[in-house]
Amino acid sequence: MSTSTRPALVLGGQFAAELSELAIPWQAEAAPDPRILVLNEPLATELGLDPEWLRGAEGVGLLTGRSVPVDATPVAQAYAGHQFGAYSPRLGDGRALLLGEVLDPAGRRRDLHLKGSGRTPFARAGDGLAAVGPMLREHVVSEAMHALGIPTTRSLAVVATGRRVQRERTLPGAVLARVAGSHLRVGTFQFARATGDVALLQRLADHAIDRHHPEAAGTDDRYAALLRAVVADQASLVARWMLVGFVHGVMNTDNTTISGETIDYGPCAFLDRYDPATVYSSIDTAGRYAYGNQPAVARWNLARLAEAMLPLLHEEQDRAVELAVEAVDAFVPAYGASWTSGMRARLGLPEQVASGDVGSLAEELLGLLQEHRVDHTAFFRSLGAVARGDTGAARRAGADEAAFDAWFGRWLPLRPDAASMDLVNPVHIPRNHLVEEALDAAVEGDLTLVHRLLEAVTDPYVERPHLERYAAPAPSDLGPYRTFCGT
Ligand code: AMP
Ligand code: MG
């Protein structure tokens, strides 16, 4: 007799019920030989799911979408989007499904979603599938982002399907089970707006308010309040990306969330050396989504959201446009304030130091890092030691020029707090060469390095002797790093 009892998993269908025009009921494709590669036990527990049950046949059925609770309504979600600036009226979940919403024990409603679960009516020319490497990459990087305190979709599990997937070569297939505040995107609003059905657009906005900004519901300009809140959340999100050196790589409007979470870990990567022009994605030939462009792109994407929401903002069009412009313009000061406060923490500076001074000191430092080709993460981590009087680690990170000493000479008299800096300047990010190495081994069936990397990046502020290699900058002979969208 099995000791594993089925927990009372309830998968709500709020999105499917309230927004049926944006939801096509659909089924996952069967996985011929499903096998869990990684299971996020802390996240499972947070959701009220028993990890042992998830590892059993019924759990794997849930994680691959083949055995969902009887009253669940898995759907493929419709959305549009600007991809590299060009508008596509119909994108949608081509290889993904929203299984439903889980109410966790803390009372938070979260989407349970699958990626790589087979073709849907939105698949166009795609095969609906995903490969082991890219899904593990999403698992590792999204969990690293979460550990860094950056809002993000989470990965509950990656399950190998036993099916081969044809890319440049044949690869083992996988399904990712993803958890998110929601999967509402700027592109969801663009799609709803393009239908011409303002009542649908309004229901979508009400749904977004209910899920993410219930405080807006009580105001007399609730839709403008929603827009302002999304702008504020995205400004803070992108500031956090910039502070840790994260390059998203494919900031299309369909990959920009209403929840303010990072979504879609395709060609993303972290900076090694600090350089605002850094582009990793092989398809981003014009550098539209370069590291240094990310705040401007986020603002552009939010302008597309504001445009889509115009009919809800005010009945008089001129006033609606004014409200939209005001809301989007608030991005710049909100981004600046988040970034400066993050830099204040990274530099360990007390509140008495004026924000303007924090900003100019930080800008000057970033200029030096760029000029001297210094590793971003290792350098910021070394600043705690510099504050304690030891410049050794900063020298090893590449700050051996007289110019840095002049900068230290301006910063140290401000009495930076070394202990607090060590809590915000990570030792561990998912460094590109380590991610590649771990995924290459995983594709060959060896998950040891994936687990080791996860051990490092899910506890990013703690130095551990056996993980020293995971804290070191990339070898200098590595050459430029490239990521690929064909995931
Ligand atoms: P992404 O670049 O991952 O944000 O995806 C953009 C669009 O392409 C979305 O509509 C995806 O569902 C779709 N898509 C990406 N890969 C596939 C695939 N292998 N099969 C079907 N649709 C896909
Ligand atoms: Mg996407």
Short mmCIF file of C-alpha atoms and ligand atoms in Angstrom, two decimals:
data_model
loop_
_atom_site.label_atom_id
_atom_site.label_comp_id
_atom_site.label_asym_id
_atom_site.label_seq_id
_atom_site.Cartn_x
_atom_site.Cartn_y
_atom_site.Cartn_z
CA MET A 1 0.00 0.00 0.00
CA SER A 2 1.30 3.43 -0.85
CA THR A 3 1.96 5.71 2.09
CA SER A 4 1.77 8.77 -0.12
CA THR A 5 -1.69 10.26 0.04
CA ARG A 6 -2.95 12.71 -2.47
CA PRO A 7 -2.96 16.18 -0.96
CA ALA A 8 -6.08 18.22 -1.56
CA LEU A 9 -4.59 20.21 -4.40
CA VAL A 10 -7.06 22.76 -5.62
CA LEU A 11 -6.19 24.42 -8.92
CA GLY A 12 -8.34 27.48 -9.37
CA GLY A 13 -9.38 28.60 -12.81
CA GLN A 14 -9.81 32.31 -12.17
CA PHE A 15 -8.04 33.45 -15.34
CA ALA A 16 -9.79 30.86 -17.51
CA ALA A 17 -13.21 31.77 -16.07
CA GLU A 18 -12.89 35.57 -16.00
CA LEU A 19 -11.04 35.96 -19.29
CA SER A 20 -12.22 33.10 -21.45
CA GLU A 21 -11.57 35.17 -24.62
CA LEU A 22 -7.86 35.01 -23.72
CA ALA A 23 -7.78 31.33 -22.78
CA ILE A 24 -7.98 28.24 -24.94
CA PRO A 25 -8.62 25.07 -22.90
CA TRP A 26 -5.88 22.65 -23.86
CA GLN A 27 -4.11 19.46 -22.79
CA ALA A 28 -0.45 18.73 -22.28
CA GLU A 29 1.16 16.18 -24.57
CA ALA A 30 2.07 12.90 -22.88
CA ALA A 31 5.73 12.50 -21.90
CA PRO A 32 6.89 9.00 -22.93
CA ASP A 33 9.28 8.52 -20.00
CA PRO A 34 9.03 11.34 -17.46
CA ARG A 35 11.81 11.65 -14.90
CA ILE A 36 12.31 14.50 -12.41
CA LEU A 37 15.67 16.20 -12.94
CA VAL A 38 15.30 18.84 -10.24
CA LEU A 39 12.55 19.46 -7.74
CA ASN A 40 12.43 22.68 -5.76
CA GLU A 41 11.44 21.27 -2.37
CA PRO A 42 11.34 24.59 -0.46
CA LEU A 43 9.05 26.06 -3.12
CA ALA A 44 6.84 22.94 -3.12
CA THR A 45 6.43 23.28 0.64
CA GLU A 46 5.74 27.01 0.29
CA LEU A 47 2.90 26.09 -2.08
CA GLY A 48 1.50 23.52 0.34
CA LEU A 49 2.58 20.60 -1.88
CA ASP A 50 4.27 17.57 -0.38
CA PRO A 51 7.65 17.04 -2.11
CA GLU A 52 7.39 13.27 -1.61
CA TRP A 53 4.00 13.23 -3.30
CA LEU A 54 5.38 15.32 -6.18
CA ARG A 55 8.12 12.72 -6.69
CA GLY A 56 5.54 9.96 -7.03
CA ALA A 57 3.58 9.01 -10.14
CA GLU A 58 0.69 11.39 -9.48
CA GLY A 59 3.06 14.26 -8.72
CA VAL A 60 5.01 13.71 -11.91
CA GLY A 61 1.66 13.56 -13.71
CA LEU A 62 0.89 17.01 -12.36
CA LEU A 63 4.36 18.38 -13.22
CA THR A 64 3.96 17.24 -16.83
CA GLY A 65 0.29 18.25 -17.05
CA ARG A 66 -1.06 14.75 -17.65
CA SER A 67 -2.89 14.28 -14.37
CA VAL A 68 -4.42 17.49 -13.14
CA PRO A 69 -7.24 17.72 -10.58
CA VAL A 70 -10.57 16.83 -12.25
CA ASP A 71 -12.02 20.31 -11.97
CA ALA A 72 -8.90 22.10 -13.26
CA THR A 73 -9.01 23.88 -16.63
CA PRO A 74 -5.54 24.03 -18.21
CA VAL A 75 -5.43 26.78 -20.83
CA ALA A 76 -3.08 28.28 -23.37
CA GLN A 77 -3.09 32.04 -22.81
CA ALA A 78 -3.40 34.52 -25.65
CA TYR A 79 -1.12 37.52 -25.91
CA ALA A 80 0.41 39.79 -28.52
CA GLY A 81 3.73 41.59 -28.30
CA HIS A 82 6.39 43.83 -29.72
CA GLN A 83 9.36 41.60 -30.48
CA PHE A 84 12.52 43.63 -31.11
CA GLY A 85 10.23 46.59 -31.74
CA ALA A 86 7.98 44.90 -34.32
CA TYR A 87 4.38 44.16 -33.37
CA SER A 88 3.06 40.59 -33.58
CA PRO A 89 -0.70 40.56 -33.07
CA ARG A 90 -0.86 36.90 -32.04
CA LEU A 91 1.82 35.19 -30.00
CA GLY A 92 0.36 33.35 -27.01
CA ASP A 93 1.46 30.19 -25.24
CA GLY A 94 2.79 28.19 -28.16
CA ARG A 95 4.37 25.57 -25.94
CA ALA A 96 3.06 26.43 -22.51
CA LEU A 97 -0.05 25.93 -20.42
CA LEU A 98 -1.51 27.62 -17.40
CA LEU A 99 -2.63 24.64 -15.27
CA GLY A 100 -4.43 26.92 -12.83
CA GLU A 101 -3.93 29.01 -9.73
CA VAL A 102 -2.78 27.64 -6.39
CA LEU A 103 -3.71 29.40 -3.17
CA ASP A 104 -0.66 28.83 -0.98
CA PRO A 105 -0.89 28.41 2.82
CA ALA A 106 0.11 32.07 3.21
CA GLY A 107 -2.94 33.07 1.16
CA ARG A 108 -1.04 34.11 -1.98
CA ARG A 109 -2.60 33.10 -5.28
CA ARG A 110 0.01 31.89 -7.75
CA ASP A 111 -0.04 30.46 -11.24
CA LEU A 112 1.13 26.92 -11.83
CA HIS A 113 2.28 26.83 -15.42
CA LEU A 114 4.14 24.45 -17.72
CA LYS A 115 6.65 25.27 -20.44
CA GLY A 116 7.51 22.67 -23.08
CA SER A 117 4.23 20.76 -22.69
CA GLY A 118 3.46 20.37 -26.40
CA ARG A 119 1.99 22.32 -29.29
CA THR A 120 -1.04 24.54 -28.74
CA PRO A 121 -3.18 26.53 -31.18
CA PHE A 122 -0.61 29.35 -30.72
CA ALA A 123 2.36 27.18 -31.76
CA ARG A 124 2.70 28.54 -35.31
CA ALA A 125 5.77 26.78 -36.78
CA GLY A 126 7.09 25.71 -33.37
CA ASP A 127 7.18 22.15 -32.11
CA GLY A 128 5.73 23.05 -28.71
CA LEU A 129 8.68 21.46 -26.94
CA ALA A 130 11.62 22.51 -24.81
CA ALA A 131 15.02 20.95 -24.26
CA VAL A 132 16.65 19.91 -20.99
CA GLY A 133 19.47 22.51 -21.16
CA PRO A 134 17.34 25.65 -21.52
CA MET A 135 14.80 24.49 -18.92
CA LEU A 136 17.54 23.77 -16.38
CA ARG A 137 19.01 27.13 -17.25
CA GLU A 138 15.70 28.79 -16.37
CA HIS A 139 15.61 26.77 -13.13
CA VAL A 140 19.12 27.81 -12.08
CA VAL A 141 18.93 31.45 -13.11
CA SER A 142 15.42 32.12 -11.79
CA GLU A 143 16.28 30.52 -8.44
CA ALA A 144 19.47 32.60 -8.33
CA MET A 145 17.44 35.75 -9.00
CA HIS A 146 15.02 34.82 -6.24
CA ALA A 147 17.89 34.27 -3.80
CA LEU A 148 19.24 37.71 -4.77
CA GLY A 149 15.90 39.18 -3.70
CA ILE A 150 14.82 40.04 -7.24
CA PRO A 151 11.15 39.48 -8.10
CA THR A 152 10.92 36.58 -10.51
CA THR A 153 8.87 33.65 -11.68
CA ARG A 154 10.04 30.52 -9.86
CA SER A 155 10.85 27.03 -11.02
CA LEU A 156 9.11 24.22 -9.16
CA ALA A 157 10.64 21.40 -11.18
CA VAL A 158 12.26 20.34 -14.41
CA VAL A 159 11.11 16.95 -15.68
CA ALA A 160 12.87 15.16 -18.51
CA THR A 161 10.19 13.88 -20.88
CA GLY A 162 12.08 11.02 -22.53
CA ARG A 163 11.28 12.60 -25.89
CA ARG A 164 13.98 13.92 -28.22
CA VAL A 165 13.72 17.51 -29.42
CA GLN A 166 15.14 18.67 -32.72
CA ARG A 167 17.15 21.90 -32.52
CA GLU A 168 20.49 22.48 -34.30
CA ARG A 169 21.01 18.93 -33.09
CA THR A 170 18.79 16.41 -31.36
CA LEU A 171 18.47 17.09 -27.67
CA PRO A 172 16.71 15.51 -24.70
CA GLY A 173 13.34 17.17 -24.02
CA ALA A 174 12.01 18.57 -20.75
CA VAL A 175 9.06 20.34 -19.19
CA LEU A 176 9.51 23.18 -16.72
CA ALA A 177 6.86 23.70 -14.03
CA ARG A 178 6.82 27.42 -13.37
CA VAL A 179 5.21 29.36 -10.55
CA ALA A 180 4.40 33.05 -10.90
CA GLY A 181 2.35 35.80 -9.30
CA SER A 182 0.62 35.67 -12.67
CA HIS A 183 1.45 35.31 -16.33
CA LEU A 184 -0.18 38.61 -17.29
CA ARG A 185 2.09 40.49 -19.66
CA VAL A 186 2.10 43.87 -21.36
CA GLY A 187 1.35 41.74 -24.43
CA THR A 188 -1.82 40.42 -22.78
CA PHE A 189 -3.14 44.00 -22.64
CA GLN A 190 -2.01 44.62 -26.21
CA PHE A 191 -3.94 41.55 -27.35
CA ALA A 192 -7.09 42.55 -25.44
CA ARG A 193 -6.90 46.12 -26.76
CA ALA A 194 -6.51 44.89 -30.35
CA THR A 195 -9.77 42.93 -30.13
CA GLY A 196 -11.57 46.28 -29.91
CA ASP A 197 -13.61 44.90 -27.02
CA VAL A 198 -13.21 47.54 -24.29
CA ALA A 199 -15.27 45.48 -21.85
CA LEU A 200 -12.72 42.66 -22.20
CA LEU A 201 -9.85 45.09 -21.68
CA GLN A 202 -11.60 46.35 -18.56
CA ARG A 203 -12.12 42.81 -17.22
CA LEU A 204 -8.44 42.14 -17.82
CA ALA A 205 -7.48 45.27 -15.90
CA ASP A 206 -9.87 44.34 -13.08
CA HIS A 207 -8.31 40.87 -12.96
CA ALA A 208 -4.83 42.43 -12.77
CA ILE A 209 -5.93 44.80 -9.99
CA ASP A 210 -7.43 41.91 -8.06
CA ARG A 211 -4.26 39.84 -8.34
CA HIS A 212 -1.56 42.45 -7.99
CA HIS A 213 -2.84 45.81 -6.82
CA PRO A 214 -6.05 45.37 -4.83
CA GLU A 215 -5.34 48.75 -3.21
CA ALA A 216 -6.14 50.40 -6.57
CA ALA A 217 -9.68 49.00 -6.52
CA GLY A 218 -10.86 51.54 -3.98
CA THR A 219 -9.66 54.59 -5.91
CA ASP A 220 -11.76 56.61 -8.35
CA ASP A 221 -9.09 56.30 -11.08
CA ARG A 222 -8.39 52.60 -10.59
CA TYR A 223 -6.99 51.92 -14.07
CA ALA A 224 -4.57 54.84 -13.98
CA ALA A 225 -3.62 53.65 -10.49
CA LEU A 226 -2.93 50.17 -11.91
CA LEU A 227 -0.77 51.65 -14.67
CA ARG A 228 1.18 53.78 -12.17
CA ALA A 229 1.73 50.73 -9.95
CA VAL A 230 3.01 48.59 -12.84
CA VAL A 231 5.38 51.39 -13.87
CA ALA A 232 6.69 51.62 -10.30
CA ASP A 233 7.16 47.83 -10.03
CA GLN A 234 8.98 47.60 -13.36
CA ALA A 235 11.21 50.57 -12.48
CA SER A 236 12.24 48.88 -9.27
CA LEU A 237 12.68 45.51 -11.01
CA VAL A 238 14.94 46.80 -13.77
CA ALA A 239 16.97 48.82 -11.24
CA ARG A 240 17.63 45.54 -9.41
CA TRP A 241 18.69 43.86 -12.66
CA MET A 242 21.13 46.68 -13.31
CA LEU A 243 22.55 46.53 -9.80
CA VAL A 244 23.45 42.82 -10.12
CA GLY A 245 24.52 43.00 -13.76
CA PHE A 246 21.65 40.93 -15.17
CA VAL A 247 21.06 41.11 -18.93
CA HIS A 248 17.59 39.81 -19.78
CA GLY A 249 18.33 39.57 -23.47
CA VAL A 250 14.80 39.49 -24.88
CA MET A 251 12.81 42.33 -23.34
CA ASN A 252 9.89 42.06 -25.72
CA THR A 253 6.54 43.35 -24.45
CA ASP A 254 5.31 39.76 -24.16
CA ASN A 255 8.17 39.15 -21.74
CA THR A 256 7.30 42.16 -19.57
CA THR A 257 5.03 41.22 -16.69
CA ILE A 258 2.24 43.09 -14.96
CA SER A 259 3.27 41.46 -11.66
CA GLY A 260 6.70 43.08 -11.79
CA GLU A 261 8.40 39.69 -11.88
CA THR A 262 11.27 38.78 -14.18
CA ILE A 263 9.99 36.29 -16.75
CA ASP A 264 11.38 34.27 -19.63
CA TYR A 265 14.95 33.16 -19.07
CA GLY A 266 15.93 32.49 -22.68
CA PRO A 267 19.12 34.25 -23.72
CA CYS A 268 19.74 35.96 -20.37
CA ALA A 269 23.20 36.17 -18.80
CA PHE A 270 25.09 38.08 -16.11
CA LEU A 271 27.87 40.57 -16.76
CA ASP A 272 31.38 39.37 -16.18
CA ARG A 273 33.33 42.57 -16.90
CA TYR A 274 31.32 45.73 -16.48
CA ASP A 275 30.38 47.19 -19.84
CA PRO A 276 27.01 48.84 -20.63
CA ALA A 277 27.25 47.76 -24.29
CA THR A 278 27.21 44.07 -23.34
CA VAL A 279 24.91 41.93 -25.51
CA TYR A 280 24.89 38.15 -25.16
CA SER A 281 22.00 37.08 -27.36
CA SER A 282 23.05 35.88 -30.80
CA ILE A 283 19.87 37.31 -32.39
CA ASP A 284 20.14 40.78 -30.85
CA THR A 285 22.41 41.99 -33.61
CA ALA A 286 21.49 45.67 -33.19
CA GLY A 287 22.09 45.56 -29.43
CA ARG A 288 18.53 46.71 -28.69
CA TYR A 289 18.55 44.77 -25.43
CA ALA A 290 22.12 45.58 -24.39
CA TYR A 291 22.69 45.77 -20.62
CA GLY A 292 22.83 49.57 -20.59
CA ASN A 293 19.65 49.95 -22.68
CA GLN A 294 17.44 48.00 -20.31
CA PRO A 295 15.92 50.94 -18.38
CA ALA A 296 15.03 52.75 -21.62
CA VAL A 297 13.54 49.59 -23.11
CA ALA A 298 11.44 48.96 -20.00
CA ARG A 299 10.07 52.49 -20.26
CA TRP A 300 9.30 51.94 -23.95
CA ASN A 301 7.47 48.71 -23.10
CA LEU A 302 5.45 50.51 -20.42
CA ALA A 303 4.48 53.14 -22.99
CA ARG A 304 3.01 50.27 -25.05
CA LEU A 305 1.05 49.19 -21.96
CA ALA A 306 -0.20 52.75 -21.46
CA GLU A 307 -1.30 52.91 -25.10
CA ALA A 308 -3.18 49.64 -24.75
CA MET A 309 -4.91 50.91 -21.61
CA LEU A 310 -5.90 54.32 -23.04
CA PRO A 311 -9.65 53.61 -23.33
CA LEU A 312 -9.71 52.77 -19.60
CA LEU A 313 -7.79 55.80 -18.39
CA HIS A 314 -10.34 58.51 -19.16
CA GLU A 315 -13.38 58.97 -21.37
CA GLU A 316 -11.87 62.11 -22.90
CA GLN A 317 -9.03 61.02 -25.11
CA ASP A 318 -6.80 64.04 -24.47
CA ARG A 319 -7.06 63.52 -20.73
CA ALA A 320 -6.41 59.79 -21.17
CA VAL A 321 -3.23 60.58 -23.09
CA GLU A 322 -2.14 63.05 -20.42
CA LEU A 323 -2.63 60.45 -17.69
CA ALA A 324 -0.75 57.86 -19.74
CA VAL A 325 2.19 60.21 -20.34
CA GLU A 326 2.33 61.21 -16.67
CA ALA A 327 2.32 57.57 -15.58
CA VAL A 328 5.06 56.50 -18.00
CA ASP A 329 7.19 59.59 -17.26
CA ALA A 330 7.22 58.55 -13.61
CA PHE A 331 9.45 55.62 -14.65
CA VAL A 332 12.59 57.76 -14.81
CA PRO A 333 12.53 59.18 -11.26
CA ALA A 334 11.27 55.85 -9.84
CA TYR A 335 14.07 53.95 -11.56
CA GLY A 336 16.62 56.54 -10.40
CA ALA A 337 15.45 56.35 -6.80
CA SER A 338 15.58 52.52 -6.75
CA TRP A 339 18.96 52.41 -8.37
CA THR A 340 20.46 55.03 -6.07
CA SER A 341 19.11 53.33 -2.99
CA GLY A 342 20.51 50.00 -4.21
CA MET A 343 23.88 51.63 -4.87
CA ARG A 344 23.82 53.26 -1.44
CA ALA A 345 23.48 49.76 0.04
CA ARG A 346 26.13 48.23 -2.22
CA LEU A 347 28.56 50.99 -1.28
CA GLY A 348 27.58 50.74 2.39
CA LEU A 349 26.84 54.46 2.66
CA PRO A 350 24.79 55.87 5.52
CA GLU A 351 21.62 57.89 4.99
CA GLN A 352 23.46 61.12 5.83
CA VAL A 353 25.25 60.95 2.49
CA ALA A 354 23.05 62.83 0.00
CA SER A 355 21.53 60.78 -2.83
CA GLY A 356 23.18 63.02 -5.39
CA ASP A 357 26.58 62.23 -3.88
CA VAL A 358 25.83 58.48 -3.86
CA GLY A 359 24.83 58.72 -7.52
CA SER A 360 27.93 60.58 -8.65
CA LEU A 361 30.28 58.37 -6.66
CA ALA A 362 28.63 55.26 -8.14
CA GLU A 363 28.71 56.62 -11.70
CA GLU A 364 32.36 57.44 -11.34
CA LEU A 365 33.09 53.96 -10.04
CA LEU A 366 31.21 52.29 -12.90
CA GLY A 367 33.22 54.41 -15.34
CA LEU A 368 36.42 53.05 -13.79
CA LEU A 369 35.15 49.46 -13.89
CA GLN A 370 34.37 49.84 -17.57
CA GLU A 371 37.63 51.52 -18.44
CA HIS A 372 39.75 48.98 -16.56
CA ARG A 373 37.66 45.95 -17.60
CA VAL A 374 36.97 44.84 -14.06
CA ASP A 375 34.73 41.93 -13.06
CA HIS A 376 31.49 43.50 -11.81
CA THR A 377 30.46 40.99 -9.14
CA ALA A 378 33.92 40.24 -7.74
CA PHE A 379 34.74 43.93 -7.47
CA PHE A 380 31.58 44.92 -5.58
CA ARG A 381 32.05 41.96 -3.24
CA SER A 382 35.62 43.06 -2.58
CA LEU A 383 34.46 46.48 -1.39
CA GLY A 384 33.49 45.07 2.01
CA ALA A 385 37.12 44.07 2.55
CA VAL A 386 38.34 47.43 1.24
CA ALA A 387 36.12 49.12 3.83
CA ARG A 388 37.89 46.98 6.45
CA GLY A 389 41.26 48.16 5.15
CA ASP A 390 42.17 45.22 2.90
CA THR A 391 42.45 46.01 -0.81
CA GLY A 392 43.77 42.54 -1.80
CA ALA A 393 40.51 41.18 -3.25
CA ALA A 394 39.85 44.42 -5.14
CA ARG A 395 43.33 44.20 -6.67
CA ARG A 396 42.70 40.61 -7.70
CA ALA A 397 39.39 41.68 -9.30
CA GLY A 398 41.40 44.08 -11.47
CA ALA A 399 41.30 47.35 -9.53
CA ASP A 400 45.05 47.81 -9.45
CA GLU A 401 45.20 51.25 -10.98
CA ALA A 402 45.97 54.46 -9.19
CA ALA A 403 42.56 55.69 -10.33
CA PHE A 404 40.83 53.28 -7.97
CA ASP A 405 42.90 54.48 -5.05
CA ALA A 406 41.71 58.01 -5.73
CA TRP A 407 38.13 56.74 -5.72
CA PHE A 408 38.71 54.75 -2.49
CA GLY A 409 40.13 57.96 -1.06
CA ARG A 410 36.82 59.73 -1.61
CA TRP A 411 34.63 56.83 -0.52
CA LEU A 412 36.37 55.62 2.66
CA PRO A 413 36.00 58.91 4.57
CA LEU A 414 32.20 58.45 4.20
CA ARG A 415 32.58 55.52 6.64
CA PRO A 416 31.05 52.66 4.62
CA ASP A 417 29.54 49.87 6.71
CA ALA A 418 31.37 46.68 5.69
CA ALA A 419 29.03 44.27 7.48
CA SER A 420 25.93 45.56 5.72
CA MET A 421 27.73 45.52 2.36
CA ASP A 422 28.46 41.82 2.70
CA LEU A 423 24.71 41.22 2.92
CA VAL A 424 23.96 42.92 -0.40
CA ASN A 425 27.02 42.35 -2.62
CA PRO A 426 26.78 38.73 -3.77
CA VAL A 427 29.68 36.31 -3.85
CA HIS A 428 27.75 34.07 -6.21
CA ILE A 429 25.87 34.81 -9.39
CA PRO A 430 25.23 32.16 -12.04
CA ARG A 431 28.38 32.92 -13.96
CA ASN A 432 28.08 32.18 -17.64
CA HIS A 433 30.96 29.70 -17.90
CA LEU A 434 29.66 27.79 -14.86
CA VAL A 435 26.12 27.65 -16.20
CA GLU A 436 27.38 26.30 -19.53
CA GLU A 437 29.59 23.72 -17.86
CA ALA A 438 26.74 22.51 -15.62
CA LEU A 439 24.21 22.32 -18.45
CA ASP A 440 26.60 20.50 -20.77
CA ALA A 441 27.08 17.81 -18.13
CA ALA A 442 23.33 17.65 -17.39
CA VAL A 443 22.51 17.06 -21.05
CA GLU A 444 24.88 14.07 -20.85
CA GLY A 445 22.95 12.82 -17.80
CA ASP A 446 25.16 14.09 -14.96
CA LEU A 447 23.38 16.56 -12.66
CA THR A 448 26.18 16.90 -10.09
CA LEU A 449 27.35 20.28 -11.39
CA VAL A 450 23.80 21.64 -11.62
CA HIS A 451 23.29 20.81 -7.94
CA ARG A 452 26.66 22.31 -7.01
CA LEU A 453 25.86 25.50 -8.91
CA LEU A 454 22.44 25.67 -7.25
CA GLU A 455 24.12 25.28 -3.87
CA ALA A 456 26.26 28.34 -4.66
CA VAL A 457 23.67 30.63 -6.21
CA THR A 458 20.77 29.93 -3.86
CA ASP A 459 22.88 31.19 -0.93
CA PRO A 460 24.57 34.02 -2.80
CA TYR A 461 26.00 36.14 0.02
CA VAL A 462 27.88 33.43 1.86
CA GLU A 463 31.47 32.53 1.01
CA ARG A 464 32.17 28.82 1.40
CA PRO A 465 35.64 27.30 0.95
CA HIS A 466 34.43 24.37 -1.16
CA LEU A 467 32.68 26.78 -3.54
CA GLU A 468 35.64 29.09 -4.12
CA ARG A 469 35.75 28.22 -7.80
CA TYR A 470 32.13 29.42 -8.08
CA ALA A 471 33.09 32.86 -6.77
CA ALA A 472 35.98 33.48 -9.17
CA PRO A 473 35.70 35.62 -12.32
CA ALA A 474 35.59 33.86 -15.67
CA PRO A 475 38.98 32.75 -17.01
CA SER A 476 40.35 35.63 -19.08
CA ASP A 477 41.01 33.41 -22.13
CA LEU A 478 37.33 32.45 -22.44
CA GLY A 479 36.40 34.77 -25.30
CA PRO A 480 33.02 36.46 -25.77
CA TYR A 481 29.94 34.68 -24.45
CA ARG A 482 26.92 34.03 -26.70
CA THR A 483 23.43 32.89 -25.80
CA PHE A 484 20.79 31.51 -28.09
CA CYS A 485 17.09 32.18 -28.32
CA GLY A 486 16.22 28.94 -30.11
CA THR A 487 15.35 27.28 -26.85
P1 AMP B 1 9.81 33.59 -26.26
O1 AMP B 1 10.86 34.08 -27.18
O2 AMP B 1 10.18 32.35 -25.50
O3 AMP B 1 9.27 34.67 -25.38
O4 AMP B 1 8.58 33.11 -27.17
C1 AMP B 1 7.94 33.95 -28.07
C2 AMP B 1 6.75 33.23 -28.65
O5 AMP B 1 7.17 32.06 -29.37
C3 AMP B 1 5.73 32.74 -27.65
O6 AMP B 1 4.47 32.89 -28.26
C4 AMP B 1 6.09 31.29 -27.48
O7 AMP B 1 5.01 30.51 -27.02
C5 AMP B 1 6.51 30.90 -28.88
N1 AMP B 1 7.44 29.77 -28.91
C6 AMP B 1 8.75 29.76 -28.58
N2 AMP B 1 9.29 28.54 -28.76
C7 AMP B 1 8.30 27.73 -29.21
C8 AMP B 1 8.20 26.34 -29.59
N3 AMP B 1 9.26 25.53 -29.54
N4 AMP B 1 7.00 25.89 -30.00
C9 AMP B 1 5.93 26.68 -30.05
N5 AMP B 1 5.95 27.98 -29.74
C10 AMP B 1 7.10 28.51 -29.31
MG MG B 2 8.13 34.69 -23.77
#
